[in-house]
Amino acid sequence: MDSFIYTGLPARVVFGAGTTARLGAEADALGMTRPLVLTTPPQAADGEALAALLDGRAAGVFSGAAMHTPVSVTDAAMAVFERSGADGLIAIGGGSTIGLAKAIALRTDAPQIAVPTTYAGSEMTPIIGQTEDGVKTTRKTLKVLPETVIYDVDHTLSLPPVMSLTSGMNAVAHAVEALYAENANPVLSLMAEDGIAALVRALPAIAAGPDDRAARRDALYGAWLCAVCLGSGGVALHHKLCHVLGGSFDLPHAETHTVVLPHALAYNAPAVAPAMERLARATGSADPAGALYDLARAGGAPTALKDLGMPEDGIDKAVEITFKNPYWNPRPLERDAIRAIIRAAWQGNRPVC
């Protein structure tokens, strides 16, 4: 076995059904006396419900979280945080809300509790992405890692099937790249394969029956493992492309990951044979990139960037931004080949390894 380095991240996980009932106790354990609850506008009622569980201790509810964590939204939330005298953060939602909590924690070092309602995985990572003037930048620091994560299967039951699929594909992307990231290691590879397998098994079952609790449990478990892979592992071409596309064209996060993943994987496949063996087992297919594309298509998820609102003349712009500050990648980036996979993703073609 080759030498490797594995870093475990200091996060407490509470997993199961009905686990939100522990919110007050978990807030006490972190010394929160006036936590501010964060949500997106559609989940404002969920935020109010969480605030009610805190028996009058909540500093309030800020329901303005938005995709890609715009700095302007963080500024508005910071004003509420400071005015209310809050000393902690409770985020209920997906990557948008958890990203906002991270942005506030970065500025204040306030403790965080994350209550995910999707499979996005931001809650298990020390990574924060923020968008300003149409440019999304990321950084990695333990200051933004939530101290406690409450995974409650009950919160995922109302997630619509197509949203479940795109959110799950977003999670799968974290684990796929952990298999061949620069700091890949055998511990994360075990988690990645198990997480991908759980999601690939669960997502079609959720599409057939959104209230299938066993499938929802498997999906949330898989998403947790995939998120650990993202937090402790690394990223490559796929995540670089998604950050470029999301930040430059304001494309929806999970849907962009769903479209791009099969194409980025197909690009890297010739250079990552051991990872492809694990992915073949996890997906049950000798063509993992094609299998992931087929999974998305069969579930009614978008498979073309043009359907997400990206203009065709944005392809060259995306290529240029990608090459300005490229991530590490197992296969060297070739400009014409990268342009070709972005075009294939824009058109919605099935990838070819």
mmCIF file of C-alpha atoms in Angstrom:
data_model
loop_
_atom_site.group_PDB
_atom_site.id
_atom_site.type_symbol
_atom_site.label_atom_id
_atom_site.label_comp_id
_atom_site.label_asym_id
_atom_site.label_seq_id
_atom_site.Cartn_x
_atom_site.Cartn_y
_atom_site.Cartn_z
ATOM 1 C CA MET A 1 0.000 0.000 0.000
ATOM 2 C CA ASP A 2 1.310 3.448 -0.859
ATOM 3 C CA SER A 3 1.863 5.976 1.912
ATOM 4 C CA PHE A 4 -0.910 8.493 2.440
ATOM 5 C CA ILE A 5 -2.210 11.237 4.727
ATOM 6 C CA TYR A 6 -5.753 11.228 6.087
ATOM 7 C CA THR A 7 -7.167 14.141 8.075
ATOM 8 C CA GLY A 8 -10.347 13.601 10.074
ATOM 9 C CA LEU A 9 -12.404 16.739 10.591
ATOM 10 C CA PRO A 10 -13.788 17.678 14.048
ATOM 11 C CA ALA A 11 -17.543 17.566 13.524
ATOM 12 C CA ARG A 12 -20.295 15.993 15.648
ATOM 13 C CA VAL A 13 -22.952 14.093 13.679
ATOM 14 C CA VAL A 14 -26.433 13.204 14.930
ATOM 15 C CA PHE A 15 -28.084 10.868 12.396
ATOM 16 C CA GLY A 16 -31.548 9.301 12.221
ATOM 17 C CA ALA A 17 -35.234 10.146 12.080
ATOM 18 C CA GLY A 18 -36.750 12.705 14.445
ATOM 19 C CA THR A 19 -33.290 13.873 15.487
ATOM 20 C CA THR A 20 -34.261 17.554 15.220
ATOM 21 C CA ALA A 21 -35.819 17.104 18.668
ATOM 22 C CA ARG A 22 -32.258 17.277 19.993
ATOM 23 C CA LEU A 23 -31.747 20.818 18.676
ATOM 24 C CA GLY A 24 -32.044 22.539 22.038
ATOM 25 C CA ALA A 25 -29.627 20.150 23.733
ATOM 26 C CA GLU A 26 -27.117 20.473 20.908
ATOM 27 C CA ALA A 27 -27.330 24.276 21.087
ATOM 28 C CA ASP A 28 -26.722 24.111 24.847
ATOM 29 C CA ALA A 29 -23.687 21.900 24.321
ATOM 30 C CA LEU A 30 -22.168 24.597 22.114
ATOM 31 C CA GLY A 31 -22.974 27.364 24.600
ATOM 32 C CA MET A 32 -25.479 29.086 22.323
ATOM 33 C CA THR A 33 -27.807 31.413 24.225
ATOM 34 C CA ARG A 34 -29.214 33.427 21.288
ATOM 35 C CA PRO A 35 -28.761 31.528 18.020
ATOM 36 C CA LEU A 36 -29.862 33.099 14.750
ATOM 37 C CA VAL A 37 -31.780 30.700 12.476
ATOM 38 C CA LEU A 38 -31.001 30.900 8.754
ATOM 39 C CA THR A 39 -33.078 29.732 5.770
ATOM 40 C CA THR A 40 -33.920 30.530 2.173
ATOM 41 C CA PRO A 41 -37.214 32.339 1.413
ATOM 42 C CA PRO A 42 -39.090 29.111 0.505
ATOM 43 C CA GLN A 43 -38.005 27.511 3.791
ATOM 44 C CA ALA A 44 -38.907 30.396 6.064
ATOM 45 C CA ALA A 45 -41.612 28.298 7.757
ATOM 46 C CA ASP A 46 -39.038 25.603 8.530
ATOM 47 C CA GLY A 47 -36.850 28.244 10.113
ATOM 48 C CA GLU A 48 -39.706 29.479 12.277
ATOM 49 C CA ALA A 49 -40.399 25.888 13.371
ATOM 50 C CA LEU A 50 -36.789 25.468 14.464
ATOM 51 C CA ALA A 51 -36.867 28.775 16.308
ATOM 52 C CA ALA A 52 -39.946 27.551 18.181
ATOM 53 C CA LEU A 53 -38.013 24.496 19.389
ATOM 54 C CA LEU A 54 -35.585 26.811 21.177
ATOM 55 C CA ASP A 55 -38.196 28.013 23.706
ATOM 56 C CA GLY A 56 -37.765 31.721 23.091
ATOM 57 C CA ARG A 57 -33.966 31.701 22.906
ATOM 58 C CA ALA A 58 -33.741 32.279 19.156
ATOM 59 C CA ALA A 59 -32.329 35.659 18.168
ATOM 60 C CA GLY A 60 -34.578 35.604 15.117
ATOM 61 C CA VAL A 61 -34.916 34.082 11.659
ATOM 62 C CA PHE A 62 -33.097 35.374 8.588
ATOM 63 C CA SER A 63 -34.648 33.832 5.487
ATOM 64 C CA GLY A 64 -32.680 35.521 2.721
ATOM 65 C CA ALA A 65 -30.023 32.906 1.906
ATOM 66 C CA ALA A 66 -29.288 32.623 -1.827
ATOM 67 C CA MET A 67 -27.360 30.432 -4.259
ATOM 68 C CA HIS A 68 -23.579 30.799 -4.483
ATOM 69 C CA THR A 69 -23.470 32.848 -1.235
ATOM 70 C CA PRO A 70 -23.513 36.397 -2.624
ATOM 71 C CA VAL A 71 -21.471 38.759 -0.472
ATOM 72 C CA SER A 72 -24.359 41.249 -0.517
ATOM 73 C CA VAL A 73 -26.627 38.698 1.181
ATOM 74 C CA THR A 74 -23.969 37.956 3.783
ATOM 75 C CA ASP A 75 -23.706 41.675 4.513
ATOM 76 C CA ALA A 76 -27.468 41.839 5.106
ATOM 77 C CA ALA A 77 -27.413 38.765 7.345
ATOM 78 C CA MET A 78 -24.457 40.141 9.308
ATOM 79 C CA ALA A 79 -26.453 43.277 10.073
ATOM 80 C CA VAL A 80 -29.239 41.120 11.546
ATOM 81 C CA PHE A 81 -26.740 38.963 13.452
ATOM 82 C CA GLU A 82 -25.100 41.960 15.089
ATOM 83 C CA ARG A 83 -28.338 43.864 15.754
ATOM 84 C CA SER A 84 -29.979 40.857 17.416
ATOM 85 C CA GLY A 85 -27.061 40.050 19.700
ATOM 86 C CA ALA A 86 -26.848 36.515 18.329
ATOM 87 C CA ASP A 87 -24.064 34.232 19.530
ATOM 88 C CA GLY A 88 -24.609 31.188 17.312
ATOM 89 C CA LEU A 89 -25.982 30.031 13.978
ATOM 90 C CA ILE A 90 -28.523 27.348 13.079
ATOM 91 C CA ALA A 91 -28.893 26.710 9.358
ATOM 92 C CA ILE A 92 -31.730 24.605 7.967
ATOM 93 C CA GLY A 93 -31.679 23.922 4.246
ATOM 94 C CA GLY A 94 -29.203 23.035 1.551
ATOM 95 C CA GLY A 95 -25.953 24.495 0.326
ATOM 96 C CA SER A 96 -27.282 28.054 0.041
ATOM 97 C CA THR A 97 -28.289 28.315 3.693
ATOM 98 C CA ILE A 98 -25.335 26.397 5.069
ATOM 99 C CA GLY A 99 -23.047 28.514 2.917
ATOM 100 C CA LEU A 100 -24.496 31.662 4.450
ATOM 101 C CA ALA A 101 -23.898 30.323 7.966
ATOM 102 C CA LYS A 102 -20.304 29.606 6.989
ATOM 103 C CA ALA A 103 -19.851 33.124 5.630
ATOM 104 C CA ILE A 104 -21.073 34.604 8.908
ATOM 105 C CA ALA A 105 -18.925 32.200 10.936
ATOM 106 C CA LEU A 106 -15.913 33.241 8.866
ATOM 107 C CA ARG A 107 -16.446 36.825 9.996
ATOM 108 C CA THR A 108 -17.501 36.154 13.594
ATOM 109 C CA ASP A 109 -16.221 32.673 14.552
ATOM 110 C CA ALA A 110 -19.736 31.926 15.848
ATOM 111 C CA PRO A 111 -20.548 28.225 16.449
ATOM 112 C CA GLN A 112 -22.819 26.528 13.903
ATOM 113 C CA ILE A 113 -25.428 23.795 13.858
ATOM 114 C CA ALA A 114 -26.417 22.589 10.389
ATOM 115 C CA VAL A 115 -29.715 20.820 9.706
ATOM 116 C CA PRO A 116 -29.475 19.689 6.066
ATOM 117 C CA THR A 117 -32.647 19.177 4.050
ATOM 118 C CA THR A 118 -30.864 18.170 0.833
ATOM 119 C CA TYR A 119 -27.933 15.942 -0.078
ATOM 120 C CA ALA A 120 -25.566 18.780 -1.031
ATOM 121 C CA GLY A 121 -22.972 18.063 1.677
ATOM 122 C CA SER A 122 -21.626 21.530 2.468
ATOM 123 C CA GLU A 123 -22.256 20.853 6.160
ATOM 124 C CA MET A 124 -19.312 18.436 6.408
ATOM 125 C CA THR A 125 -16.679 20.590 4.735
ATOM 126 C CA PRO A 126 -14.349 23.423 5.747
ATOM 127 C CA ILE A 127 -14.880 24.916 2.290
ATOM 128 C CA ILE A 128 -16.702 28.158 1.593
ATOM 129 C CA GLY A 129 -17.556 29.590 -1.800
ATOM 130 C CA GLN A 130 -18.643 33.214 -2.128
ATOM 131 C CA THR A 131 -19.745 35.231 -5.152
ATOM 132 C CA GLU A 132 -19.097 38.905 -5.796
ATOM 133 C CA ASP A 133 -19.382 40.808 -9.087
ATOM 134 C CA GLY A 134 -20.171 37.591 -10.941
ATOM 135 C CA VAL A 135 -17.029 35.778 -9.769
ATOM 136 C CA LYS A 136 -17.153 32.843 -7.364
ATOM 137 C CA THR A 137 -14.113 32.203 -5.207
ATOM 138 C CA THR A 138 -13.493 29.446 -2.684
ATOM 139 C CA ARG A 139 -11.299 29.003 0.343
ATOM 140 C CA LYS A 140 -10.710 26.307 2.926
ATOM 141 C CA THR A 141 -10.573 27.009 6.649
ATOM 142 C CA LEU A 142 -11.751 25.190 9.781
ATOM 143 C CA LYS A 143 -13.392 28.442 10.899
ATOM 144 C CA VAL A 144 -16.348 27.629 8.627
ATOM 145 C CA LEU A 145 -16.778 23.926 9.493
ATOM 146 C CA PRO A 146 -20.073 23.469 11.415
ATOM 147 C CA GLU A 147 -19.502 22.116 14.903
ATOM 148 C CA THR A 148 -22.642 19.945 14.850
ATOM 149 C CA VAL A 149 -24.693 18.441 12.038
ATOM 150 C CA ILE A 150 -28.176 17.063 12.667
ATOM 151 C CA TYR A 151 -29.174 14.666 9.888
ATOM 152 C CA ASP A 152 -32.909 14.083 10.151
ATOM 153 C CA VAL A 153 -34.473 11.836 7.514
ATOM 154 C CA ASP A 154 -37.832 13.510 8.197
ATOM 155 C CA HIS A 155 -36.595 16.780 6.660
ATOM 156 C CA THR A 156 -35.834 15.086 3.340
ATOM 157 C CA LEU A 157 -39.245 13.444 2.792
ATOM 158 C CA SER A 158 -40.711 16.559 1.172
ATOM 159 C CA LEU A 159 -37.767 17.091 -1.184
ATOM 160 C CA PRO A 160 -39.273 16.644 -4.673
ATOM 161 C CA PRO A 161 -37.965 13.648 -6.663
ATOM 162 C CA VAL A 162 -36.117 15.668 -9.322
ATOM 163 C CA MET A 163 -34.553 17.930 -6.696
ATOM 164 C CA SER A 164 -33.600 14.805 -4.751
ATOM 165 C CA LEU A 165 -31.910 13.462 -7.860
ATOM 166 C CA THR A 166 -29.917 16.596 -8.662
ATOM 167 C CA SER A 167 -28.955 17.060 -5.017
ATOM 168 C CA GLY A 168 -27.895 13.418 -4.870
ATOM 169 C CA MET A 169 -25.838 13.768 -8.049
ATOM 170 C CA ASN A 170 -24.140 16.775 -6.490
ATOM 171 C CA ALA A 171 -23.194 14.529 -3.566
ATOM 172 C CA VAL A 172 -21.967 11.774 -5.874
ATOM 173 C CA ALA A 173 -19.667 14.305 -7.550
ATOM 174 C CA HIS A 174 -17.899 14.934 -4.235
ATOM 175 C CA ALA A 175 -17.076 11.258 -3.845
ATOM 176 C CA VAL A 176 -16.163 10.682 -7.491
ATOM 177 C CA GLU A 177 -13.433 13.303 -7.356
ATOM 178 C CA ALA A 178 -12.212 12.117 -3.952
ATOM 179 C CA LEU A 179 -11.329 8.818 -5.646
ATOM 180 C CA TYR A 180 -8.713 10.489 -7.813
ATOM 181 C CA ALA A 181 -7.974 13.818 -6.141
ATOM 182 C CA GLU A 182 -4.363 14.781 -5.484
ATOM 183 C CA ASN A 183 -4.638 13.720 -1.827
ATOM 184 C CA ALA A 184 -6.798 10.625 -2.374
ATOM 185 C CA ASN A 185 -6.299 7.883 0.211
ATOM 186 C CA PRO A 186 -7.718 4.415 0.931
ATOM 187 C CA VAL A 187 -9.895 5.585 3.833
ATOM 188 C CA LEU A 188 -11.751 8.116 1.700
ATOM 189 C CA SER A 189 -11.914 5.664 -1.192
ATOM 190 C CA LEU A 190 -13.884 3.248 1.014
ATOM 191 C CA MET A 191 -16.273 6.031 2.016
ATOM 192 C CA ALA A 192 -16.587 7.250 -1.557
ATOM 193 C CA GLU A 193 -17.467 3.870 -3.011
ATOM 194 C CA ASP A 194 -19.999 3.137 -0.263
ATOM 195 C CA GLY A 195 -21.527 6.606 -0.512
ATOM 196 C CA ILE A 196 -21.889 6.481 -4.295
ATOM 197 C CA ALA A 197 -23.377 2.987 -4.138
ATOM 198 C CA ALA A 198 -25.918 4.068 -1.521
ATOM 199 C CA LEU A 199 -27.042 7.048 -3.589
ATOM 200 C CA VAL A 200 -27.145 5.195 -6.914
ATOM 201 C CA ARG A 201 -29.310 2.580 -5.184
ATOM 202 C CA ALA A 202 -31.554 5.082 -3.412
ATOM 203 C CA LEU A 203 -32.243 7.744 -6.041
ATOM 204 C CA PRO A 204 -34.303 5.600 -8.451
ATOM 205 C CA ALA A 205 -36.308 4.314 -5.470
ATOM 206 C CA ILE A 206 -37.025 7.893 -4.375
ATOM 207 C CA ALA A 207 -38.126 8.751 -7.909
ATOM 208 C CA ALA A 208 -40.577 5.844 -7.768
ATOM 209 C CA GLY A 209 -41.758 6.615 -4.231
ATOM 210 C CA PRO A 210 -40.722 9.935 -2.659
ATOM 211 C CA ASP A 211 -41.974 8.823 0.760
ATOM 212 C CA ASP A 212 -39.859 5.647 0.781
ATOM 213 C CA ARG A 213 -38.187 6.137 4.164
ATOM 214 C CA ALA A 214 -35.636 3.376 3.639
ATOM 215 C CA ALA A 215 -34.496 4.965 0.385
ATOM 216 C CA ARG A 216 -34.424 8.401 1.991
ATOM 217 C CA ARG A 217 -32.290 7.023 4.828
ATOM 218 C CA ASP A 218 -29.872 5.419 2.358
ATOM 219 C CA ALA A 219 -29.648 8.634 0.336
ATOM 220 C CA LEU A 220 -28.938 10.756 3.406
ATOM 221 C CA TYR A 221 -26.355 8.253 4.626
ATOM 222 C CA GLY A 222 -24.695 8.234 1.213
ATOM 223 C CA ALA A 223 -24.742 12.016 1.076
ATOM 224 C CA TRP A 224 -23.022 12.186 4.458
ATOM 225 C CA LEU A 225 -20.223 9.872 3.311
ATOM 226 C CA CYS A 226 -19.812 11.816 0.068
ATOM 227 C CA ALA A 227 -19.659 15.065 2.023
ATOM 228 C CA VAL A 228 -16.916 13.683 4.263
ATOM 229 C CA CYS A 229 -15.014 12.872 1.070
ATOM 230 C CA LEU A 230 -15.313 16.459 -0.065
ATOM 231 C CA GLY A 231 -14.337 17.860 3.317
ATOM 232 C CA SER A 232 -11.323 15.627 3.922
ATOM 233 C CA GLY A 233 -10.328 14.923 0.331
ATOM 234 C CA GLY A 234 -9.907 17.176 -2.630
ATOM 235 C CA VAL A 235 -11.391 18.238 -5.927
ATOM 236 C CA ALA A 236 -10.372 18.344 -9.558
ATOM 237 C CA LEU A 237 -11.728 19.310 -12.971
ATOM 238 C CA HIS A 238 -15.409 18.702 -12.238
ATOM 239 C CA HIS A 239 -15.606 21.118 -9.321
ATOM 240 C CA LYS A 240 -13.525 23.708 -11.145
ATOM 241 C CA LEU A 241 -15.919 23.666 -14.089
ATOM 242 C CA CYS A 242 -18.975 23.866 -11.843
ATOM 243 C CA HIS A 243 -17.574 26.838 -9.918
ATOM 244 C CA VAL A 244 -16.783 28.609 -13.184
ATOM 245 C CA LEU A 245 -20.189 27.891 -14.714
ATOM 246 C CA GLY A 246 -22.201 28.611 -11.575
ATOM 247 C CA GLY A 247 -20.414 31.842 -10.715
ATOM 248 C CA SER A 248 -20.138 33.193 -14.264
ATOM 249 C CA PHE A 249 -23.636 32.390 -15.548
ATOM 250 C CA ASP A 250 -25.613 32.163 -12.281
ATOM 251 C CA LEU A 251 -26.573 28.554 -12.991
ATOM 252 C CA PRO A 252 -28.313 26.458 -10.314
ATOM 253 C CA HIS A 253 -25.735 24.605 -8.245
ATOM 254 C CA ALA A 254 -26.982 21.020 -8.011
ATOM 255 C CA GLU A 255 -28.302 20.963 -11.568
ATOM 256 C CA THR A 256 -24.947 22.170 -12.896
ATOM 257 C CA HIS A 257 -23.155 19.374 -11.037
ATOM 258 C CA THR A 258 -25.649 16.882 -12.455
ATOM 259 C CA VAL A 259 -24.973 17.972 -16.031
ATOM 260 C CA VAL A 260 -21.193 18.324 -15.793
ATOM 261 C CA LEU A 261 -20.253 15.247 -13.731
ATOM 262 C CA PRO A 262 -20.543 12.567 -16.460
ATOM 263 C CA HIS A 263 -18.499 14.674 -18.893
ATOM 264 C CA ALA A 264 -15.737 15.545 -16.426
ATOM 265 C CA LEU A 265 -15.529 11.901 -15.401
ATOM 266 C CA ALA A 266 -15.319 10.775 -19.022
ATOM 267 C CA TYR A 267 -12.453 13.238 -19.579
ATOM 268 C CA ASN A 268 -10.485 11.865 -16.633
ATOM 269 C CA ALA A 269 -11.350 8.185 -17.095
ATOM 270 C CA PRO A 270 -8.229 7.259 -19.125
ATOM 271 C CA ALA A 271 -5.985 8.537 -16.323
ATOM 272 C CA VAL A 272 -7.748 7.002 -13.294
ATOM 273 C CA ALA A 273 -8.097 3.256 -13.847
ATOM 274 C CA PRO A 274 -8.272 2.252 -10.124
ATOM 275 C CA ALA A 275 -10.982 4.849 -9.491
ATOM 276 C CA MET A 276 -12.954 3.601 -12.496
ATOM 277 C CA GLU A 277 -12.877 0.074 -11.040
ATOM 278 C CA ARG A 278 -14.459 1.335 -7.813
ATOM 279 C CA LEU A 279 -16.996 3.386 -9.770
ATOM 280 C CA ALA A 280 -17.911 0.355 -11.862
ATOM 281 C CA ARG A 281 -18.730 -1.537 -8.659
ATOM 282 C CA ALA A 282 -20.594 1.391 -7.125
ATOM 283 C CA THR A 283 -22.723 2.087 -10.215
ATOM 284 C CA GLY A 284 -23.063 -1.509 -11.362
ATOM 285 C CA SER A 285 -21.853 -0.506 -14.818
ATOM 286 C CA ALA A 286 -18.681 -0.894 -16.862
ATOM 287 C CA ASP A 287 -19.350 2.665 -18.100
ATOM 288 C CA PRO A 288 -19.767 4.767 -14.921
ATOM 289 C CA ALA A 289 -19.879 8.101 -16.761
ATOM 290 C CA GLY A 290 -22.638 6.870 -19.044
ATOM 291 C CA ALA A 291 -24.454 5.265 -16.098
ATOM 292 C CA LEU A 292 -24.542 8.573 -14.202
ATOM 293 C CA TYR A 293 -25.816 10.385 -17.292
ATOM 294 C CA ASP A 294 -28.512 7.725 -17.735
ATOM 295 C CA LEU A 295 -29.492 7.966 -14.053
ATOM 296 C CA ALA A 296 -30.041 11.710 -14.389
ATOM 297 C CA ARG A 297 -31.909 11.426 -17.678
ATOM 298 C CA ALA A 298 -34.180 8.606 -16.481
ATOM 299 C CA GLY A 299 -35.125 10.617 -13.402
ATOM 300 C CA GLY A 300 -36.078 13.719 -15.379
ATOM 301 C CA ALA A 301 -33.087 15.800 -14.281
ATOM 302 C CA PRO A 302 -31.504 18.264 -16.703
ATOM 303 C CA THR A 303 -28.652 16.912 -18.826
ATOM 304 C CA ALA A 304 -27.781 20.045 -20.846
ATOM 305 C CA LEU A 305 -26.273 23.347 -19.730
ATOM 306 C CA LYS A 306 -28.325 25.182 -22.343
ATOM 307 C CA ASP A 307 -31.464 24.092 -20.496
ATOM 308 C CA LEU A 308 -30.110 25.736 -17.339
ATOM 309 C CA GLY A 309 -29.769 29.104 -19.071
ATOM 310 C CA MET A 310 -26.147 29.079 -20.195
ATOM 311 C CA PRO A 311 -25.705 30.873 -23.539
ATOM 312 C CA GLU A 312 -23.781 29.110 -26.295
ATOM 313 C CA ASP A 313 -21.338 31.993 -26.554
ATOM 314 C CA GLY A 314 -20.450 31.355 -22.916
ATOM 315 C CA ILE A 315 -18.545 28.179 -23.821
ATOM 316 C CA ASP A 316 -15.372 30.032 -24.822
ATOM 317 C CA LYS A 317 -15.662 32.292 -21.788
ATOM 318 C CA ALA A 318 -15.880 29.245 -19.520
ATOM 319 C CA VAL A 319 -12.774 27.750 -21.132
ATOM 320 C CA GLU A 320 -10.788 30.945 -20.620
ATOM 321 C CA ILE A 321 -11.757 31.260 -16.940
ATOM 322 C CA THR A 322 -10.996 27.589 -16.325
ATOM 323 C CA PHE A 323 -7.453 27.996 -17.598
ATOM 324 C CA LYS A 324 -6.768 31.202 -15.674
ATOM 325 C CA ASN A 325 -6.526 29.338 -12.363
ATOM 326 C CA PRO A 326 -6.942 25.599 -12.959
ATOM 327 C CA TYR A 327 -7.305 23.026 -10.181
ATOM 328 C CA TRP A 328 -5.017 20.025 -9.934
ATOM 329 C CA ASN A 329 -6.319 17.236 -12.177
ATOM 330 C CA PRO A 330 -5.109 13.679 -12.841
ATOM 331 C CA ARG A 331 -5.190 14.269 -16.605
ATOM 332 C CA PRO A 332 -3.512 17.451 -17.861
ATOM 333 C CA LEU A 333 -5.973 20.040 -19.085
ATOM 334 C CA GLU A 334 -6.029 20.318 -22.862
ATOM 335 C CA ARG A 335 -7.783 23.424 -24.131
ATOM 336 C CA ASP A 336 -9.484 21.860 -27.154
ATOM 337 C CA ALA A 337 -10.576 18.808 -25.178
ATOM 338 C CA ILE A 338 -11.959 20.944 -22.344
ATOM 339 C CA ARG A 339 -13.852 23.061 -24.866
ATOM 340 C CA ALA A 340 -15.238 19.859 -26.363
ATOM 341 C CA ILE A 341 -16.588 18.496 -23.067
ATOM 342 C CA ILE A 342 -18.129 21.854 -22.128
ATOM 343 C CA ARG A 343 -19.829 21.942 -25.533
ATOM 344 C CA ALA A 344 -21.033 18.354 -25.083
ATOM 345 C CA ALA A 345 -22.417 19.283 -21.675
ATOM 346 C CA TRP A 346 -24.036 22.391 -23.144
ATOM 347 C CA GLN A 347 -25.722 20.303 -25.843
ATOM 348 C CA GLY A 348 -26.681 17.497 -23.465
ATOM 349 C CA ASN A 349 -24.881 14.715 -25.313
ATOM 350 C CA ARG A 350 -24.250 11.381 -23.627
ATOM 351 C CA PRO A 351 -20.531 11.324 -22.713
ATOM 352 C CA VAL A 352 -18.089 8.977 -24.385
ATOM 353 C CA CYS A 353 -15.018 7.812 -22.455
#
